[in-house]
Coordinates of C-alpha atoms in Angstrom, one line a residue:
Q30 CA 114.5 45.4 149.2
L31 CA 116.6 42.8 147.4
Q32 CA 115.7 39.1 147.5
A33 CA 117.8 36.4 145.7
S34 CA 116.5 33.0 144.7
G35 CA 117.2 30.2 142.4
G36 CA 120.1 28.5 144.1
G37 CA 120.5 24.8 144.4
L38 CA 122.6 21.7 143.9
V39 CA 123.9 21.0 140.4
Q40 CA 126.5 18.8 138.9
A41 CA 129.7 20.3 137.3
G42 CA 128.9 21.5 133.9
G43 CA 125.3 22.2 134.7
S44 CA 123.4 25.4 134.8
L45 CA 121.4 27.5 137.2
R46 CA 119.5 30.8 136.9
L47 CA 119.5 33.1 139.9
S48 CA 116.9 35.8 140.3
C49 CA 116.9 39.0 142.3
A50 CA 113.6 40.7 143.1
V51 CA 113.9 44.4 143.7
S52 CA 111.2 45.9 145.8
G53 CA 110.4 49.1 147.6
R54 CA 112.2 52.4 147.0
F55 CA 115.4 51.7 145.0
S56 CA 118.0 54.1 143.7
G57 CA 121.0 52.0 142.9
T58 CA 123.0 52.7 139.7
F59 CA 124.4 49.3 139.4
M60 CA 123.1 45.9 140.4
G61 CA 125.5 43.2 141.1
W62 CA 126.0 39.6 142.1
L63 CA 128.5 38.8 144.8
R64 CA 129.5 35.5 146.2
Q65 CA 131.1 34.1 149.3
A66 CA 132.5 30.6 149.7
P67 CA 133.2 29.1 153.1
G68 CA 136.4 30.5 154.6
K69 CA 136.9 33.0 151.8
E70 CA 136.2 36.7 151.3
R71 CA 133.2 37.9 149.4
E72 CA 134.0 38.4 145.8
F73 CA 132.5 40.2 142.8
V74 CA 130.8 38.1 140.2
A75 CA 128.9 40.3 137.8
A76 CA 127.2 43.7 137.6
I77 CA 124.8 45.5 135.3
R78 CA 124.0 49.2 135.0
W79 CA 120.2 49.8 135.3
I80 CA 120.4 52.5 132.6
G81 CA 122.0 51.3 129.4
G82 CA 122.4 47.7 130.5
Y83 CA 126.2 47.7 130.4
T84 CA 127.6 44.6 132.0
Y85 CA 130.8 43.7 133.9
Y86 CA 132.2 40.3 134.9
A87 CA 134.8 38.8 137.0
D88 CA 137.4 37.0 134.9
S89 CA 136.6 33.7 136.6
V90 CA 133.0 33.7 135.2
K91 CA 133.4 35.6 132.0
G92 CA 132.0 33.5 129.1
R93 CA 130.0 31.3 131.4
F94 CA 127.8 33.6 133.4
T95 CA 125.4 36.2 132.0
I96 CA 123.8 39.0 134.0
S97 CA 120.6 40.6 132.7
R98 CA 117.8 42.8 134.1
D99 CA 114.1 43.4 133.6
N100 CA 113.6 47.1 134.4
A101 CA 109.8 46.9 134.2
R102 CA 109.5 44.0 136.6
K103 CA 112.5 45.1 138.6
Y104 CA 114.4 41.8 138.4
V105 CA 118.0 41.0 137.9
Y106 CA 119.1 37.6 136.7
L107 CA 122.3 35.6 136.7
Q108 CA 122.4 32.8 134.2
M109 CA 125.2 30.4 135.2
N110 CA 126.3 27.9 132.6
G111 CA 129.3 25.5 132.7
L112 CA 129.3 25.5 136.5
K113 CA 132.4 24.3 138.3
P114 CA 132.9 23.1 141.9
E115 CA 134.8 26.3 142.6
D116 CA 131.6 28.3 141.9
T117 CA 130.1 26.8 145.1
A118 CA 129.2 29.7 147.4
I119 CA 126.3 31.8 148.7
Y120 CA 125.3 34.3 146.0
Y121 CA 124.0 37.7 146.9
C122 CA 122.4 40.4 144.8
A123 CA 123.4 43.9 145.8
S124 CA 123.4 47.5 144.6
T125 CA 125.8 50.3 144.5
N126 CA 125.7 54.0 143.5
G127 CA 129.5 54.1 143.0
V128 CA 131.3 55.0 139.8
T129 CA 131.8 52.4 137.2
S130 CA 135.3 51.3 138.4
S131 CA 133.8 50.5 141.8
V132 CA 131.5 47.7 140.6
Y133 CA 134.4 45.2 141.0
T134 CA 134.8 46.0 144.7
P135 CA 132.4 44.1 147.0
R136 CA 132.5 46.6 149.8
M137 CA 131.1 49.3 147.5
Y138 CA 127.8 47.5 147.4
T139 CA 125.9 49.2 150.3
N140 CA 122.6 47.5 149.8
R141 CA 122.7 43.7 149.9
G142 CA 119.9 41.1 150.2
Q143 CA 119.9 37.7 151.7
G144 CA 121.8 35.1 149.7
T145 CA 121.0 31.9 147.9
Q146 CA 123.2 28.8 148.2
V147 CA 124.8 27.4 145.0
T148 CA 126.5 24.1 145.4
V149 CA 128.3 22.4 142.4
S150 CA 129.3 18.8 142.8
S151 CA 132.2 17.3 141.0

């Protein structure tokens, strides 16, 4: 149902745009991007509410990343600017029907697609 794409190798300071295609029956309230670096726990990156478009960001990416959605085409995007080596991770798009406060908690995302690798070189 969820398929992420757009990852790649980029130099520090560069930009990437990740896309998440939503297919099939979908009922998530929030769409989010999570990431997991080697040896680290999965962490929240950004989320957007399908209705209303309200956005939420981790402090570590605020001001650099922008999440958006295309309701008609059923896509969610993550524009990543000013990338840093510490942004290196596998990025996943995921959905949750939890309450607003739950969007910051990775385990609340019950529907998650395959990830896309983002590597930022210094």
